[in-house]
mmCIF file of C-alpha atoms and ligand atoms in Angstrom:
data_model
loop_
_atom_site.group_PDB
_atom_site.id
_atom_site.type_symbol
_atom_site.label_atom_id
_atom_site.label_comp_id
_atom_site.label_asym_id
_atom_site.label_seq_id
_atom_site.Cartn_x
_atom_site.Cartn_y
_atom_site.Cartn_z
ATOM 1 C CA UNK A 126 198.790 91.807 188.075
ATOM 2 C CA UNK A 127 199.326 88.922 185.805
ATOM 3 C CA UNK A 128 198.431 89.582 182.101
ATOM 4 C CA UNK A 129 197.803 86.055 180.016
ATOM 5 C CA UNK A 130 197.179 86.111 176.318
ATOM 6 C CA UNK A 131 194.088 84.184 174.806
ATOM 7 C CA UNK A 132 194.647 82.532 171.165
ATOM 8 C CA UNK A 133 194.135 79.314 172.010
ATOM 9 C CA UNK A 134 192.371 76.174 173.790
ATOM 10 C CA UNK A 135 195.686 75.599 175.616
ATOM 11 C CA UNK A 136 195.867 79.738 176.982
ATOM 12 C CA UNK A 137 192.133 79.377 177.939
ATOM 13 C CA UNK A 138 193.397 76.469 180.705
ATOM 14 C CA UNK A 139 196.045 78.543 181.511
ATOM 15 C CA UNK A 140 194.011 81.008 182.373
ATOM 16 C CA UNK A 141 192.166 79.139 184.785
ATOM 17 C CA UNK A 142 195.086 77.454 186.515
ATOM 18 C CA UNK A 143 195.997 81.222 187.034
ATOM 19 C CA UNK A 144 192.661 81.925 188.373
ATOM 20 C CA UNK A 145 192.579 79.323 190.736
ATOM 21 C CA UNK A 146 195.886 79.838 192.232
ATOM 22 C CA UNK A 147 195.444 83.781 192.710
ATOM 23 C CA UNK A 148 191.962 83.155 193.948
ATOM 24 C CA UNK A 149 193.555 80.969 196.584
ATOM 25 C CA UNK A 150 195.900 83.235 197.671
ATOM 26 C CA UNK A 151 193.731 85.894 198.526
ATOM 27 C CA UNK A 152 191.741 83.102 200.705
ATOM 28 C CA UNK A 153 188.375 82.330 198.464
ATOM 29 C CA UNK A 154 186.407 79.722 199.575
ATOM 30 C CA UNK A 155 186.857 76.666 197.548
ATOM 31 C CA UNK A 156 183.352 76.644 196.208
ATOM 32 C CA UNK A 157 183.823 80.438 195.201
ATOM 33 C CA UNK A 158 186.994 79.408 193.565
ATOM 34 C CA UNK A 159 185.271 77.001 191.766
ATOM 35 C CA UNK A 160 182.728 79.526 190.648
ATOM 36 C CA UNK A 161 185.345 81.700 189.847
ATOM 37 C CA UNK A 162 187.280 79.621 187.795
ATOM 38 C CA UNK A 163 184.077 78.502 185.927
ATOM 39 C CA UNK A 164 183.220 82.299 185.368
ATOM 40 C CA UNK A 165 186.667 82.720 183.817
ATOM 41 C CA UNK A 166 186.699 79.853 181.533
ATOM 42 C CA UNK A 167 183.447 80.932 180.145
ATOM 43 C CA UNK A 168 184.748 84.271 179.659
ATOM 44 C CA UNK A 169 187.860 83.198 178.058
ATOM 45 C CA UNK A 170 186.057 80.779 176.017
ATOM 46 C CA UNK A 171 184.390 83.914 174.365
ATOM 47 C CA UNK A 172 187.214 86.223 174.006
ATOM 48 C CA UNK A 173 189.070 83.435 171.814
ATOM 49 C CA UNK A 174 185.593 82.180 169.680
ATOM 50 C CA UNK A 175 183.654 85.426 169.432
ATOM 51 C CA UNK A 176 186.563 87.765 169.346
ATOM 52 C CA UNK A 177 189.093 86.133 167.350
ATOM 53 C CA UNK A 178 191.614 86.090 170.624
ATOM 54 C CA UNK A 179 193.030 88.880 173.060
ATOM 55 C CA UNK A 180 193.914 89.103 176.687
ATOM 56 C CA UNK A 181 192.816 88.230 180.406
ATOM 57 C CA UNK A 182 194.015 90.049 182.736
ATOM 58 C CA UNK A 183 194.264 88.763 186.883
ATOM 59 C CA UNK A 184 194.596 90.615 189.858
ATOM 60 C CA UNK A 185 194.604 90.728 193.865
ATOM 61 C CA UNK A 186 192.106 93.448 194.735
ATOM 62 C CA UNK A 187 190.804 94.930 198.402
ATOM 63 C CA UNK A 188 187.554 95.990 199.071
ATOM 64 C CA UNK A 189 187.238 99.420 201.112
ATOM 65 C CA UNK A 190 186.419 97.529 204.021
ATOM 66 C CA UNK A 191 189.188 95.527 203.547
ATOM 67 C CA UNK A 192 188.121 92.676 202.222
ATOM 68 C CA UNK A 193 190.322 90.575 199.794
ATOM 69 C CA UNK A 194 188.935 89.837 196.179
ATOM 70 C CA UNK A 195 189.951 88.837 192.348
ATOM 71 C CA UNK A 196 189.366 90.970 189.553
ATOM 72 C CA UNK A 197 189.780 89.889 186.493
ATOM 73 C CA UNK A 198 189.565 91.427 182.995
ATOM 74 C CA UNK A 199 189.227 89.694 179.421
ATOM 75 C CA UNK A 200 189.239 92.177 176.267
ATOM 76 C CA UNK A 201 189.357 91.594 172.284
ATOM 77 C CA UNK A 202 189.555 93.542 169.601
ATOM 78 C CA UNK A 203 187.088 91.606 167.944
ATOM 79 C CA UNK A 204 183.589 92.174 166.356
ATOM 80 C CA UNK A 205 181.885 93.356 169.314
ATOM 81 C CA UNK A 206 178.041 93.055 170.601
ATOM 82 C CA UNK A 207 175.593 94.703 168.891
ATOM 83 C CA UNK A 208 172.475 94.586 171.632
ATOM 84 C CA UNK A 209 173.998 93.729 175.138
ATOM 85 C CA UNK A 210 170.900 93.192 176.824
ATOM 86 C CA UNK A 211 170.342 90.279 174.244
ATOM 87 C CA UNK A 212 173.733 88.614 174.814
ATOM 88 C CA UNK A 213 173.212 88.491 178.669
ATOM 89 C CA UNK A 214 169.888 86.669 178.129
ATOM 90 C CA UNK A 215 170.044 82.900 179.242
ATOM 91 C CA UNK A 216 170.117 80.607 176.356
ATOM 92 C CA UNK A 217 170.758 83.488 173.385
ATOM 93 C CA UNK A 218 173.750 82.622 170.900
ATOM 94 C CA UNK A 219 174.679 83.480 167.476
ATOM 95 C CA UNK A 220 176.591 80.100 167.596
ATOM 96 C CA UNK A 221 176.567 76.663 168.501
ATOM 97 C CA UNK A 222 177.100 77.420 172.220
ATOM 98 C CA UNK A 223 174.240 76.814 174.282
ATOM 99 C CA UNK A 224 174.053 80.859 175.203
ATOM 100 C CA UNK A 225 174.918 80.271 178.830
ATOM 101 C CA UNK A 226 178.466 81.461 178.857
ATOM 102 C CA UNK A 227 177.881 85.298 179.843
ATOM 103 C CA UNK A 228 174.387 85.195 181.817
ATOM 104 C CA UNK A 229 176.114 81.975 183.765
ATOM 105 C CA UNK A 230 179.123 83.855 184.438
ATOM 106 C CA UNK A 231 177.151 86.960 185.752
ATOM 107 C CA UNK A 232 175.646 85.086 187.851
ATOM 108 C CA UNK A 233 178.811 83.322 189.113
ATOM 109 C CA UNK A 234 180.308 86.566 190.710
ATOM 110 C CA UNK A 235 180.062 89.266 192.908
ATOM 111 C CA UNK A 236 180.672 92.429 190.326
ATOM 112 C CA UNK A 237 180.179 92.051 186.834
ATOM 113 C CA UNK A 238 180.926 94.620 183.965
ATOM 114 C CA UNK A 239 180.451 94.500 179.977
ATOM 115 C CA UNK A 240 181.745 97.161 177.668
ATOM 116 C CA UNK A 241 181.036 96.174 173.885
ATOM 117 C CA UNK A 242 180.595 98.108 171.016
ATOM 118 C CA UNK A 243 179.898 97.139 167.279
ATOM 119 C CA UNK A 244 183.117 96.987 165.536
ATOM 120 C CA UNK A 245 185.312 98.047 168.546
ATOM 121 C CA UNK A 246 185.810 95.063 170.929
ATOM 122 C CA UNK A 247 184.692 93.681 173.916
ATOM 123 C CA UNK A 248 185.361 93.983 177.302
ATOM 124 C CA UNK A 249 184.471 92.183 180.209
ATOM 125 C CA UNK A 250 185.049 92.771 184.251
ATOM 126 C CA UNK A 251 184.028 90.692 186.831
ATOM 127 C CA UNK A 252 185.020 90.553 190.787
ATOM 128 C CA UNK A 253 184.932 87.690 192.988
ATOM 129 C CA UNK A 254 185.199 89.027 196.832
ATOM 130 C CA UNK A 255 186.408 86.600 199.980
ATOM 131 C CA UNK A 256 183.763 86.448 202.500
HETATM 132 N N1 ATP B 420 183.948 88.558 173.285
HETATM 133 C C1 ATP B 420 182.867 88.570 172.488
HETATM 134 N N2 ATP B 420 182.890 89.171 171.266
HETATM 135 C C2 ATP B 420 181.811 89.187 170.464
HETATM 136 N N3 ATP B 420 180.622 88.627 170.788
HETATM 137 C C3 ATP B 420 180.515 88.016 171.977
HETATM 138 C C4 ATP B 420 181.625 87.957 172.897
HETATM 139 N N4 ATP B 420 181.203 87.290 174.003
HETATM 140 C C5 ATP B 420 179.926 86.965 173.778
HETATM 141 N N5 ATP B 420 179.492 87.387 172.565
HETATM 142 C C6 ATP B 420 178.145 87.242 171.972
HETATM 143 O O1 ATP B 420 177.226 86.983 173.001
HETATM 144 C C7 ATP B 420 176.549 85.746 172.753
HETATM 145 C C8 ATP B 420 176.244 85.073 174.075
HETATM 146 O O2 ATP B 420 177.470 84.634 174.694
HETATM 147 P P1 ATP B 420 177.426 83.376 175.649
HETATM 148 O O3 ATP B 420 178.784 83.095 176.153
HETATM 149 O O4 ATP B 420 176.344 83.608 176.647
HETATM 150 O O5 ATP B 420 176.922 82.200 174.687
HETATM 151 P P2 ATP B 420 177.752 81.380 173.607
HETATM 152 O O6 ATP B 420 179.206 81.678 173.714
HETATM 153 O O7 ATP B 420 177.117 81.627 172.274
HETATM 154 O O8 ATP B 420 177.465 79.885 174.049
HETATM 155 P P3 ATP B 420 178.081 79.142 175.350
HETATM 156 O O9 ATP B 420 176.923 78.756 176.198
HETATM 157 O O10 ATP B 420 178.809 77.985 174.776
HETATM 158 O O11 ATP B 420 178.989 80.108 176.048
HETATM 159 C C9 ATP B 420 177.455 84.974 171.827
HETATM 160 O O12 ATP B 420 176.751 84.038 171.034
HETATM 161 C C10 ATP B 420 178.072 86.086 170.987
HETATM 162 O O13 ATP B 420 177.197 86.483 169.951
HETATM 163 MG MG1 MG B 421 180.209 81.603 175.484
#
């Protein structure tokens, strides 16, 4: 498991280089790579603008039938989301961003998680499986 800190534009390409190579390795199509990657970015992207920075965390997962996959895991200990329903609806922001970045992502992947909570950070797991 490869953990990557997130504090800047720089550590946000990082982590999709990362992303990229491990989802790769564990034989993703390049088109689900792609979406992958994308997914990640967006996620990142977040973690350092909405949550003031944190970490993203990559790893080689297996299915239970065996199948070979990328989890990946991006967490701040920022301000959190008050009404999560809200922030996975296409085109909401309390930004400038065009309020794509989380109901994109979703829809980019094959397992998608959000833990938030006013005041106590944000969390965010998403799986992309080979197929
Ligand atoms: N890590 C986070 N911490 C706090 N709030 C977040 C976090 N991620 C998302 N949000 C909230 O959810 C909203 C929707 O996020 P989303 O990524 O969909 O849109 P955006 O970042 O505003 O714009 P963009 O389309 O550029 O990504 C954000 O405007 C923000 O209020
Ligand atoms: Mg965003």
């Amino acid at each position: 498991m490869d953990e990557l800190p997130i504090h800047s534009g720089d550590d946000v390409v990082r982590v999709r280089q990362r992303v990229r190579t491990v989802a790769a390795q564990n034989g993703l199509s390049l088109v689900d790579q792609t979406k992958l990657v994308t997914a990640a970015s967006e996620l990142a992207r977040n973690t350092l603008v909405h949550g003031g920075g944190g970490v993203a965390r990559i790893e080689s997962v297996k299915s239970a039938n065996g199948r070979a996959g990328v989890k990946l895991h991006f967490s701040d200990e920022g301000p959190g989301i008050a009404d999560i329903d809200l922030a996975l609806t296409d085109r909401w922001t309390t930004g400038t961003g065009l309020g794509l970045g989380l109901s994109g992502s979703r829809r980019l992947v094959d397992e998608f998680e959000l833990n938030s909570k006013p005041g106590a950070g944000t969390s965010v797991m998403v799986v992309k499986w080979s197929r």
